[in-house]
Short mmCIF file of C-alpha atoms in Angstrom, two decimals:
data_model
loop_
_atom_site.label_atom_id
_atom_site.label_comp_id
_atom_site.label_asym_id
_atom_site.label_seq_id
_atom_site.Cartn_x
_atom_site.Cartn_y
_atom_site.Cartn_z
CA MET A 1 124.59 98.84 21.23
CA GLN A 2 125.31 97.09 17.92
CA THR A 3 128.82 95.73 17.92
CA GLY A 4 129.64 92.76 15.69
CA ASP A 5 126.87 93.78 13.39
CA ALA A 6 128.49 97.15 12.88
CA LEU A 7 131.56 95.43 11.50
CA VAL A 8 129.66 93.75 8.69
CA ARG A 9 129.34 95.80 5.58
CA GLY A 10 127.99 95.10 2.17
CA VAL A 11 125.52 92.34 1.39
CA PRO A 12 123.34 91.31 4.35
CA TRP A 13 123.65 87.75 5.60
CA HIS A 14 120.35 86.46 4.27
CA ARG A 15 121.36 87.39 0.74
CA ARG A 16 124.88 86.03 1.06
CA GLU A 17 123.97 82.75 2.76
CA THR A 18 120.80 81.73 1.00
CA ALA A 19 120.80 78.06 2.02
CA PRO A 20 121.26 78.73 5.75
CA TYR A 21 118.68 81.49 5.44
CA ARG A 22 116.11 79.14 3.92
CA ALA A 23 116.85 76.59 6.63
CA LEU A 24 116.36 79.25 9.26
CA VAL A 25 113.05 80.30 7.72
CA GLY A 26 111.85 76.70 7.79
CA ALA A 27 112.97 76.13 11.39
CA VAL A 28 111.47 79.34 12.73
CA GLU A 29 108.21 79.25 10.82
CA ASP A 30 107.64 75.56 11.63
CA GLU A 31 107.98 76.15 15.37
CA PHE A 32 106.42 79.61 15.39
CA PRO A 33 103.85 79.50 12.58
CA CYS A 34 102.43 82.89 13.49
CA LEU A 35 105.77 84.55 12.74
CA TYR A 36 107.07 85.31 9.25
CA PHE A 37 110.15 86.79 7.66
CA GLU A 38 110.09 89.76 5.41
CA GLU A 39 112.70 92.00 3.87
CA ARG A 40 112.42 95.71 4.46
CA GLY A 41 115.09 97.10 2.25
CA ASP A 42 118.29 95.42 3.39
CA GLN A 43 116.87 94.60 6.81
CA LEU A 44 115.52 91.12 7.41
CA VAL A 45 112.66 91.31 9.89
CA LEU A 46 110.87 88.51 11.70
CA ALA A 47 107.35 89.71 12.43
CA GLY A 48 103.99 88.47 13.60
CA GLU A 49 102.38 87.02 16.68
CA PHE A 50 104.45 85.62 19.50
CA HIS A 51 102.81 83.28 21.99
CA VAL A 52 103.42 82.98 25.70
CA LEU A 53 102.74 79.33 26.36
CA GLU A 54 102.27 77.09 29.39
CA ASP A 55 101.39 73.44 29.29
CA GLY A 56 100.19 73.54 25.70
CA LYS A 57 98.01 76.61 26.21
CA VAL A 58 98.41 80.12 24.88
CA LEU A 59 98.45 82.46 27.87
CA ASP A 60 99.14 85.64 25.97
CA ARG A 61 99.96 86.95 22.51
CA TYR A 62 102.14 89.82 21.39
CA GLU A 63 102.66 91.40 18.00
CA ILE A 64 106.41 91.69 17.62
CA GLU A 65 109.11 92.53 15.13
CA ILE A 66 112.68 91.31 15.38
CA ASP A 67 115.51 92.78 13.32
CA VAL A 68 117.79 89.93 12.33
CA PRO A 69 121.39 91.23 12.56
CA ARG A 70 122.92 92.03 9.18
CA GLY A 71 125.83 89.75 9.87
CA GLY A 72 123.56 86.81 10.60
CA PRO A 73 121.43 85.61 13.51
CA THR A 74 124.42 84.99 15.79
CA ALA A 75 126.37 88.14 14.85
CA ASP A 76 124.70 90.34 17.41
CA MET A 77 121.75 90.53 19.77
CA PRO A 78 118.60 90.85 17.65
CA VAL A 79 116.56 93.98 18.24
CA VAL A 80 113.04 93.20 19.42
CA ARG A 81 110.07 95.54 19.21
CA GLU A 82 106.56 95.05 20.53
CA VAL A 83 104.34 96.63 17.87
CA GLY A 84 100.86 95.82 19.11
CA GLY A 85 100.73 98.74 21.52
CA ARG A 86 100.74 96.58 24.66
CA ILE A 87 103.83 98.19 26.18
CA PRO A 88 103.49 101.92 26.76
CA HIS A 89 106.21 103.71 24.88
CA SER A 90 108.53 105.36 27.34
CA ALA A 91 112.20 106.05 27.79
CA GLU A 92 112.15 103.81 30.83
CA ARG A 93 110.89 100.79 28.96
CA HIS A 94 112.49 101.14 25.57
CA ASN A 95 115.77 101.71 23.88
CA PRO A 96 116.05 104.40 21.21
CA GLY A 97 114.14 103.27 18.15
CA GLY A 98 111.46 101.59 20.24
CA ALA A 99 113.35 98.38 20.95
CA THR A 100 112.31 96.53 24.07
CA CYS A 101 114.92 96.17 26.79
CA LEU A 102 115.27 92.41 26.96
CA MET A 103 118.54 92.70 28.84
CA VAL A 104 121.64 94.81 29.04
CA PRO A 105 123.30 94.06 25.68
CA ASP A 106 126.62 93.39 27.35
CA GLU A 107 124.97 90.59 29.28
CA PHE A 108 123.94 89.02 26.00
CA TRP A 109 127.57 88.81 24.96
CA TYR A 110 128.68 87.65 28.38
CA ARG A 111 126.13 84.85 28.50
CA TYR A 112 126.29 83.95 24.80
CA PRO A 113 129.80 84.72 23.56
CA ASN A 114 129.14 82.91 20.29
CA GLY A 115 125.83 84.63 19.76
CA MET A 116 122.52 82.84 19.83
CA GLY A 117 120.48 81.15 17.15
CA LEU A 118 117.18 82.80 16.42
CA VAL A 119 115.03 79.86 17.51
CA GLU A 120 116.92 79.66 20.78
CA PHE A 121 116.59 83.43 21.18
CA LEU A 122 112.83 83.16 20.76
CA ARG A 123 112.54 80.22 23.16
CA GLY A 124 114.76 81.91 25.76
CA PRO A 125 115.15 85.66 26.21
CA VAL A 126 112.12 86.65 24.13
CA LEU A 127 109.79 84.20 25.86
CA GLY A 128 111.11 85.13 29.28
CA TYR A 129 110.66 88.81 28.58
CA PHE A 130 107.07 88.52 27.45
CA ILE A 131 106.16 86.19 30.29
CA GLY A 132 107.46 88.93 32.55
CA GLN A 133 105.53 91.58 30.65
CA SER A 134 102.28 89.61 31.05
CA ILE A 135 102.93 89.22 34.78
CA VAL A 136 103.72 92.93 35.17
CA GLU A 137 100.54 93.90 33.31
CA ARG A 138 98.60 92.02 35.95
CA GLY A 139 100.27 93.92 38.72
CA GLY A 140 103.08 91.49 39.47
CA ALA A 141 106.81 92.08 39.59
CA TRP A 142 109.28 91.09 36.90
CA PRO A 143 109.84 87.42 37.70
CA TYR A 144 113.62 87.52 37.45
CA GLY A 145 114.25 91.02 38.76
CA GLU A 146 115.27 93.95 36.60
CA ARG A 147 118.18 96.24 36.10
CA ALA A 148 118.21 99.99 36.37
CA HIS A 149 117.73 101.60 33.01
CA GLY A 150 120.48 103.08 30.92
CA VAL A 151 124.03 103.47 32.09
CA ALA A 152 123.14 102.59 35.66
CA GLY A 153 122.02 99.17 34.42
CA ILE A 154 125.34 98.65 32.68
CA VAL A 155 127.18 99.61 35.87
CA GLU A 156 125.00 97.17 37.79
CA PHE A 157 125.81 94.38 35.37
CA TYR A 158 129.57 94.93 35.38
CA GLY A 159 129.54 95.77 39.05
CA ALA A 160 128.32 92.28 39.84
CA LEU A 161 131.16 90.85 37.77
CA VAL A 162 133.93 92.99 39.24
CA GLY A 163 132.64 93.14 42.79
CA SER A 164 132.10 96.89 43.05
CA THR A 165 129.17 99.26 42.78
CA ASP A 166 131.40 102.30 42.35
CA PRO A 167 131.06 103.62 38.79
CA GLY A 168 134.62 104.92 38.91
CA CYS A 169 135.99 101.52 39.79
CA VAL A 170 133.82 99.81 37.21
CA HIS A 171 134.92 102.31 34.58
CA GLY A 172 138.58 101.87 35.42
CA LEU A 173 138.37 98.08 35.30
CA LEU A 174 136.50 98.22 32.00
CA VAL A 175 139.19 100.45 30.53
CA MET A 176 141.80 97.94 31.59
CA ALA A 177 139.81 95.01 30.31
CA ALA A 178 139.39 96.73 26.97
CA ALA A 179 143.08 97.57 26.62
CA LYS A 180 145.27 95.70 24.18
CA LYS A 181 147.44 94.65 27.10
CA VAL A 182 147.01 95.01 30.83
CA ARG A 183 150.19 96.68 32.08
CA ALA A 184 151.74 95.21 35.19
CA HIS A 185 152.37 98.60 36.78
CA TRP A 186 148.77 99.82 36.55
CA LEU A 187 147.24 100.65 39.89
CA CYS A 188 143.88 99.08 40.57
CA PRO A 189 141.08 101.63 40.10
CA CYS A 190 139.29 100.36 43.21
CA GLY A 191 141.43 102.70 45.33
CA SER A 192 143.42 100.00 47.13
CA ARG A 193 146.71 101.52 45.86
CA ARG A 194 147.79 98.04 44.89
CA ARG A 195 148.74 96.98 41.43
CA VAL A 196 145.77 95.69 39.52
CA GLN A 197 147.43 92.31 38.93
CA SER A 198 147.35 91.60 42.63
CA CYS A 199 144.00 93.22 43.30
CA HIS A 200 141.14 93.03 40.82
CA GLY A 201 143.32 91.55 38.13
CA HIS A 202 141.51 88.25 38.10
CA ARG A 203 138.25 90.11 37.48
CA VAL A 204 139.82 91.97 34.59
CA ARG A 205 141.11 88.73 33.13
CA HIS A 206 137.67 87.21 33.48
CA LEU A 207 136.10 90.09 31.55
CA ARG A 208 138.72 89.87 28.84
CA GLY A 209 138.12 86.16 28.52
CA ARG A 210 134.37 86.45 28.23
CA LEU A 211 133.62 89.62 26.32
CA PRO A 212 134.87 90.97 23.01
CA ARG A 213 137.16 93.95 23.33
CA ARG A 214 134.82 96.04 21.23
CA VAL A 215 132.00 95.43 23.73
CA LEU A 216 134.25 96.35 26.65
CA ARG A 217 135.47 99.49 24.87
CA VAL A 218 131.97 100.70 24.24
CA ALA A 219 130.91 99.85 27.80
CA ALA A 220 133.86 101.79 29.18
CA GLU A 221 132.93 104.78 27.09
CA VAL A 222 129.30 104.60 28.17
CA VAL A 223 130.12 104.23 31.88
CA ARG A 224 132.57 107.12 31.67
CA ARG A 225 129.57 109.45 31.45
CA LEU A 226 128.80 108.62 35.06
CA VAL A 227 132.32 109.32 36.20
CA PRO A 228 133.35 112.96 36.37
CA HIS A 229 136.99 113.60 35.59
CA ALA A 230 137.47 110.04 34.34
CA ARG A 231 140.64 109.63 32.37
CA GLN A 232 140.60 108.13 28.92
CA ARG A 233 143.32 105.66 28.12
CA MET B 1 85.32 91.79 30.54
CA THR B 2 85.07 94.00 27.44
CA ASP B 3 84.10 92.61 24.05
CA ALA B 4 87.70 92.89 22.89
CA GLU B 5 88.97 91.05 25.98
CA TYR B 6 86.37 88.34 25.55
CA LEU B 7 87.25 87.81 21.88
CA ASP B 8 90.94 87.76 22.75
CA ALA B 9 90.19 85.05 25.32
CA VAL B 10 88.26 83.09 22.67
CA ILE B 11 91.20 83.29 20.30
CA ARG B 12 93.69 82.27 22.98
CA THR B 13 91.69 79.25 23.99
CA GLN B 14 91.30 78.26 20.35
CA THR B 15 94.98 78.72 19.43
CA LEU B 16 96.99 75.53 19.41
CA ALA B 17 100.35 75.95 21.11
CA THR B 18 103.32 74.49 19.26
CA ASP B 19 103.73 71.85 21.94
CA ALA B 20 100.01 71.04 22.06
CA PRO B 21 99.38 67.29 21.75
CA GLU B 22 97.40 67.87 18.55
CA LEU B 23 100.32 69.59 16.84
CA VAL B 24 102.87 67.14 18.19
CA GLU B 25 100.85 64.35 16.63
CA LEU B 26 100.50 66.26 13.37
CA ARG B 27 104.24 66.74 13.14
CA GLU B 28 104.80 63.06 13.84
CA HIS B 29 102.47 62.15 10.99
CA ARG B 30 104.22 64.60 8.70
CA GLU B 31 107.47 62.77 9.33
CA ALA B 32 105.77 59.43 8.81
CA VAL B 33 104.27 60.56 5.51
CA GLU B 34 107.63 61.85 4.36
CA GLY B 35 109.27 58.55 5.26
CA LEU B 36 106.60 56.61 3.45
CA LEU B 37 106.88 58.63 0.27
CA ARG B 38 110.66 58.56 0.38
CA ARG B 39 110.57 54.76 0.60
CA ARG B 40 108.17 54.58 -2.33
CA PHE B 41 109.61 57.20 -4.64
CA GLY B 42 113.25 57.23 -3.62
CA SER B 43 115.18 59.93 -5.39
CA ALA B 44 111.96 61.30 -6.85
CA CYS B 45 110.80 62.04 -3.33
CA PRO B 46 108.72 65.18 -3.24
CA ASN B 47 109.22 68.35 -1.28
CA ILE B 48 106.83 68.06 1.67
CA ARG B 49 106.01 71.21 3.57
CA TYR B 50 103.50 72.52 6.03
CA GLY B 51 100.66 74.48 4.49
CA GLY B 52 97.17 75.66 5.17
CA SER B 53 96.11 77.29 8.39
CA TYR B 54 99.20 76.05 10.28
CA LYS B 55 101.52 78.07 8.12
CA LYS B 56 99.11 80.94 7.88
CA GLY B 57 98.87 81.18 11.68
CA THR B 58 95.08 80.84 11.66
CA MET B 59 94.63 77.30 12.94
CA ILE B 60 91.79 76.90 15.47
CA LYS B 61 91.36 74.08 17.91
CA ARG B 62 87.68 73.52 17.18
CA ALA B 63 88.37 72.47 13.59
CA TYR B 64 91.98 72.03 12.65
CA ASP B 65 93.50 70.40 9.65
CA LEU B 66 97.10 70.16 8.61
CA ASP B 67 97.79 70.57 4.92
CA LEU B 68 100.86 68.80 3.65
CA PRO B 69 101.65 70.13 0.18
CA THR B 70 103.62 67.33 -1.46
CA TYR B 71 105.16 68.70 -4.61
CA PHE B 72 107.36 66.93 -7.10
CA ALA B 73 110.00 68.72 -9.13
CA ALA B 74 108.89 70.12 -12.47
CA ALA B 75 110.80 67.61 -14.56
CA GLU B 76 110.29 64.68 -12.19
CA THR B 77 108.24 61.78 -13.56
CA GLY B 78 109.20 59.16 -10.98
CA ALA B 79 105.77 59.46 -9.39
CA GLY B 80 103.86 59.71 -12.65
CA GLU B 81 103.77 61.49 -15.97
CA THR B 82 100.50 63.31 -15.47
CA LEU B 83 99.07 65.11 -12.46
CA GLU B 84 96.37 62.48 -12.21
CA GLU B 85 98.97 59.70 -12.12
CA ILE B 86 100.93 61.57 -9.44
CA TYR B 87 97.78 61.98 -7.36
CA HIS B 88 96.83 58.32 -7.57
CA ASN B 89 100.37 57.04 -7.05
CA VAL B 90 100.78 59.17 -3.93
CA GLU B 91 97.46 57.88 -2.66
CA ALA B 92 98.54 54.31 -3.35
CA ALA B 93 101.76 54.90 -1.42
CA LEU B 94 99.87 56.35 1.53
CA ARG B 95 97.53 53.35 1.63
CA ASP B 96 100.47 51.31 2.92
CA ASP B 97 99.98 52.85 6.34
CA TYR B 98 96.80 54.90 6.22
CA TRP B 99 93.17 54.82 5.24
CA THR B 100 92.90 57.40 2.47
CA GLU B 101 89.95 59.51 1.35
CA PRO B 102 90.20 61.46 -1.91
CA LYS B 103 89.07 65.07 -1.49
CA GLY B 104 89.27 67.27 -4.55
CA SER B 105 92.98 68.00 -4.78
CA ALA B 106 93.85 66.48 -1.42
CA ILE B 107 94.01 63.05 0.18
CA ARG B 108 92.65 62.83 3.69
CA LEU B 109 94.41 60.48 6.08
CA ARG B 110 92.74 58.30 8.67
CA SER B 111 93.89 55.28 10.62
CA ARG B 112 93.20 51.84 9.19
CA GLU B 113 91.05 49.65 11.35
CA GLY B 114 90.81 45.92 10.87
CA ALA B 115 92.69 43.44 8.73
CA ALA B 116 93.78 43.94 5.14
CA GLY B 117 90.93 43.33 2.77
CA THR B 118 88.33 44.19 5.39
CA ALA B 119 89.88 47.35 6.74
CA THR B 120 87.71 50.34 7.52
CA ALA B 121 88.30 54.00 8.17
CA GLY B 122 89.33 54.77 11.69
CA ARG B 123 90.41 57.91 13.48
CA ASP B 124 90.67 61.11 11.47
CA PHE B 125 94.21 62.48 11.70
CA HIS B 126 93.17 65.91 10.36
CA ILE B 127 95.80 65.68 7.66
CA ASP B 128 95.31 66.48 3.98
CA VAL B 129 98.16 65.47 1.70
CA VAL B 130 98.07 67.62 -1.43
CA PRO B 131 100.09 66.08 -4.27
CA GLY B 132 101.29 68.36 -7.02
CA ARG B 133 104.12 69.25 -9.30
CA PHE B 134 106.06 72.47 -9.46
CA PHE B 135 105.48 74.53 -12.57
CA ASP B 136 109.18 75.07 -13.21
CA GLU B 137 112.61 75.01 -11.58
CA SER B 138 111.86 78.08 -9.51
CA GLU B 139 109.60 75.81 -7.41
CA THR B 140 107.05 78.52 -6.70
CA ASP B 141 103.92 78.02 -8.81
CA THR B 142 102.48 74.52 -8.73
CA TRP B 143 100.07 72.35 -10.67
CA LEU B 144 97.51 70.40 -8.69
CA TYR B 145 95.18 67.66 -9.86
CA GLN B 146 91.48 68.21 -9.29
CA ASN B 147 88.91 65.46 -9.46
CA VAL B 148 86.58 67.83 -11.32
CA PRO B 149 85.55 66.91 -14.87
CA GLY B 150 86.69 69.56 -17.30
CA ARG B 151 88.97 71.21 -14.72
CA GLU B 152 91.37 68.47 -13.87
CA ARG B 153 94.31 70.75 -13.26
CA LEU B 154 94.74 73.86 -11.22
CA LYS B 155 97.69 76.24 -11.09
CA THR B 156 98.37 77.89 -7.77
CA ASN B 157 101.13 79.10 -5.43
CA LEU B 158 101.26 78.01 -1.82
CA ASP B 159 103.55 80.81 -0.66
CA VAL B 160 101.30 83.49 -2.14
CA HIS B 161 98.31 82.11 -0.23
CA ILE B 162 100.25 81.86 2.99
CA GLU B 163 101.67 85.36 2.69
CA HIS B 164 98.32 86.81 1.73
CA VAL B 165 96.85 85.62 5.01
CA LYS B 166 99.88 85.85 7.27
CA LYS B 167 100.57 89.43 6.35
CA SER B 168 96.94 90.49 6.07
CA GLY B 169 96.99 92.14 9.49
CA VAL B 170 93.57 90.62 10.24
CA ARG B 171 94.47 87.10 11.37
CA ASP B 172 92.42 87.47 14.53
CA ALA B 173 89.29 88.25 12.54
CA ILE B 174 90.01 85.32 10.23
CA ARG B 175 90.32 82.95 13.17
CA LEU B 176 87.04 84.10 14.65
CA MET B 177 85.25 83.88 11.32
CA LYS B 178 86.54 80.32 10.93
CA LEU B 179 85.18 79.53 14.37
CA TRP B 180 81.88 81.14 13.39
CA ARG B 181 81.77 79.02 10.27
CA VAL B 182 82.23 75.81 12.27
CA ASP B 183 79.94 76.68 15.16
CA GLN B 184 77.12 78.04 13.00
CA TYR B 185 77.45 75.41 10.24
CA VAL B 186 77.97 78.06 7.57
CA ASP B 187 78.23 76.57 4.11
CA VAL B 188 81.39 78.24 2.87
CA ARG B 189 84.93 77.01 2.30
CA ASN B 190 87.59 78.26 4.70
CA PHE B 191 89.65 79.53 1.78
CA VAL B 192 86.82 81.71 0.53
CA LEU B 193 86.01 82.96 4.03
CA GLU B 194 89.64 84.01 4.48
CA LEU B 195 89.65 85.93 1.23
CA LEU B 196 86.34 87.61 2.02
CA THR B 197 87.52 88.60 5.48
CA ILE B 198 90.73 90.11 4.16
CA GLU B 199 88.88 91.94 1.41
CA LEU B 200 86.17 93.31 3.70
CA LEU B 201 88.68 94.51 6.28
CA SER B 202 91.04 96.28 3.92
CA GLY B 203 91.25 99.77 5.32
CA ARG B 204 89.95 98.53 8.68
CA LYS B 205 93.00 96.78 10.10
CA ALA B 206 93.39 99.22 12.96
CA VAL B 207 89.74 98.97 13.95
CA ALA B 208 88.87 97.07 17.13
CA LEU B 209 88.18 93.39 16.63
CA PRO B 210 84.50 93.45 17.71
CA THR B 211 83.86 96.22 15.20
CA GLN B 212 85.69 94.29 12.49
CA LEU B 213 83.52 91.23 13.05
CA ARG B 214 80.36 93.27 13.09
CA HIS B 215 81.35 94.91 9.80
CA ILE B 216 81.97 91.56 8.12
CA LEU B 217 78.66 90.14 9.30
CA GLU B 218 76.77 93.24 8.22
CA GLN B 219 78.32 92.98 4.79
CA PHE B 220 77.30 89.33 4.59
CA ARG B 221 73.79 90.16 5.71
CA ASP B 222 73.23 93.21 3.55
CA HIS B 223 75.56 93.00 0.55
CA VAL B 224 76.54 89.37 0.04
CA ASP B 225 75.43 89.44 -3.59
CA ASP B 226 77.96 92.19 -4.30
CA LEU B 227 80.90 90.25 -2.92
CA TRP B 228 83.37 88.32 -5.01
CA VAL B 229 86.78 86.77 -4.50
CA GLU B 230 89.76 85.94 -6.65
CA ASP B 231 92.66 83.58 -6.07
CA PRO B 232 95.64 85.79 -5.14
CA ALA B 233 97.96 83.16 -6.60
CA ASN B 234 96.21 83.02 -9.97
CA PRO B 235 93.54 85.70 -10.21
CA SER B 236 92.88 85.36 -13.91
CA GLY B 237 93.40 81.62 -14.15
CA ASN B 238 91.41 80.20 -11.25
CA ASP B 239 87.71 80.85 -11.28
CA LEU B 240 86.40 80.81 -7.73
CA SER B 241 82.83 81.74 -8.60
CA GLU B 242 81.55 78.24 -7.87
CA LEU B 243 82.96 78.53 -4.36
CA LEU B 244 80.81 81.64 -3.83
CA ASN B 245 77.68 80.46 -5.59
CA GLU B 246 74.09 81.29 -4.74
CA SER B 247 73.82 78.61 -2.11
CA VAL B 248 76.95 79.83 -0.34
CA ARG B 249 75.78 83.43 -0.44
CA PHE B 250 72.44 82.41 1.01
CA SER B 251 74.14 80.59 3.86
CA LEU B 252 76.36 83.59 4.58
CA ARG B 253 73.42 86.00 4.58
CA LEU B 254 71.20 83.84 6.74
CA ASN B 255 73.83 82.99 9.32
CA ALA B 256 75.17 86.53 9.48
CA ALA B 257 71.69 87.89 10.17
CA ALA B 258 71.11 85.32 12.91
CA THR B 259 74.51 86.04 14.43
CA LEU B 260 74.00 89.79 14.51
CA GLN B 261 70.68 89.24 16.30
CA ALA B 262 72.44 86.95 18.78
CA VAL B 263 75.10 89.60 19.40
CA GLU B 264 72.42 92.25 20.04
CA ARG B 265 70.65 89.97 22.45
CA ASP B 266 73.47 88.19 24.31
CA GLY B 267 76.69 89.81 23.22
CA TRP B 268 79.51 87.91 21.58
CA GLU B 269 79.22 85.22 24.20
CA GLY B 270 75.90 84.39 22.57
CA VAL B 271 77.88 83.51 19.43
CA PHE B 272 81.06 81.87 20.66
CA GLY B 273 79.90 80.62 24.01
CA PRO B 274 81.45 80.98 27.44
CA VAL B 275 85.20 80.93 27.71
CA VAL B 276 86.58 78.68 30.41
CA GLU B 277 90.01 79.90 31.27
CA GLN B 278 92.49 78.69 33.81
CA ASP B 279 93.91 81.07 36.38
CA ARG B 280 96.20 83.04 34.07
CA ALA B 281 98.19 84.65 36.82
CA ALA B 282 99.05 81.26 38.26
CA ALA B 283 99.79 79.86 34.81
CA LEU B 284 102.11 82.78 34.05
CA GLY B 285 103.89 82.13 37.31
CA ARG B 286 104.39 78.51 36.32
CA ALA B 287 105.58 79.58 32.86
CA ALA B 288 108.11 81.94 34.43
CA ALA B 289 109.34 79.20 36.73
CA ALA B 290 109.68 76.82 33.79
CA VAL B 291 112.18 79.05 31.99
CA PRO B 292 115.60 77.49 32.63
CA VAL B 293 117.78 79.52 34.95
CA SER B 294 120.40 79.80 32.22
CA ARG B 295 117.82 81.54 30.01
CA ARG B 296 116.52 84.02 32.59
CA HIS B 297 117.41 87.66 32.17
CA GLU B 298 116.77 90.86 33.98
CA PRO B 299 115.21 93.31 31.56
CA TRP B 300 116.78 96.70 31.34
CA ALA B 301 113.98 98.81 32.66
CA ALA B 302 113.16 101.20 35.50
CA ARG B 303 109.82 100.95 37.29
#
């Protein structure tokens, strides 16, 4: 779900901001010497061998590619692909286009509202994901748990934030959170028959404070597919 | 364990992690060298980068060196007018803190042991400082000094070399061939071995690693006299024939034949030796636990 990146048109970041780009290349390639940048058309890709490390030892290696967002490394969640054939290609394990499912994209924006530098992204979510992959390959469970795939995973994520597992309630609260203004007379979608301001209003305010409206709008639209007869606002 | 799994284990145990003590020390020395040269040359201070196998992603623990290309701007004469002057002035600057050993185009760094005037070479830091000057303002091609009569200067391009190896798609084979070279005392330069490996595996990148290695060794054993290499950074300008002379070819042929016999007899373990690995499952568990809670995520997957 590309959001901020979709807003950037024209010249990609690495051609507009050449000095920061060169600094990024130096920082990434110095810490991860088996990775390299290359341009594929307008798309800047970070490719090569990623190491799972522990106590100065390489525990595992993965061939990966990472699409650096057009708007810059912090403009959106980078798309990561494992290209060495280690992860069987399936709808359950991959997003369309073969991207690995590091996390629900909305969680990326919730946890990192200002985006995330590429080095930090490699040290954090990417490393954690491939540690998990190595453990799973040996018959273990994902070390930090996992979310249901697809829309159900998005409902899970927002459900934990709004305190409801009901897709209808989650959808309704997302619609409110994504609105330009939360109207005082709106009834809470949880079914309490109370006004949202005195029911789940604080949850809605929390979402509005943490996530961009565009992310919430898209999430609402996606969750709506699980909710028959859901109204669009 | 299959051959491919065994070779993967060899590579993993030979790969230096970024936080490995050896690399931490190398990076510390890089900073020290930069500080030293900045103090000596001030505003003429060169551009100091990482090069060699570190940047190419082919460094092996058994024999690692860090190249520090140290290039002055094209018009900069603060460190010397000629390449030879630059080389010797950089070496003189490094002697403030290090024991230096001239090596072709590079300057090897060791610790200094003993008092001034009676100092001797101490510990090898595995660092080669390579002084040079950029060809022009684009700061891509460079001139290097060579202590070779009649061929005192060499034009090359660090980024071309790095890209040629990094993007070759056969880095694993290169690493293992470097290990083979060290373990079997093969008389060939790493640079040449890299180029040969890449050349011999063109069209074979998708082939399994054991088969790749076998192919390279068979070519060395049976067709070494037909092999040749060129510098990807300066194919017409830099003659590498001396680096692949008769003596080198003989060493490649002899050692390849012996290695292939060892593989037939004892498998690849007969070449690279036993791999002693820690309990990977336990290590992965520790690695997972070491990820800060704030950086843990639940992947979006169904199982």
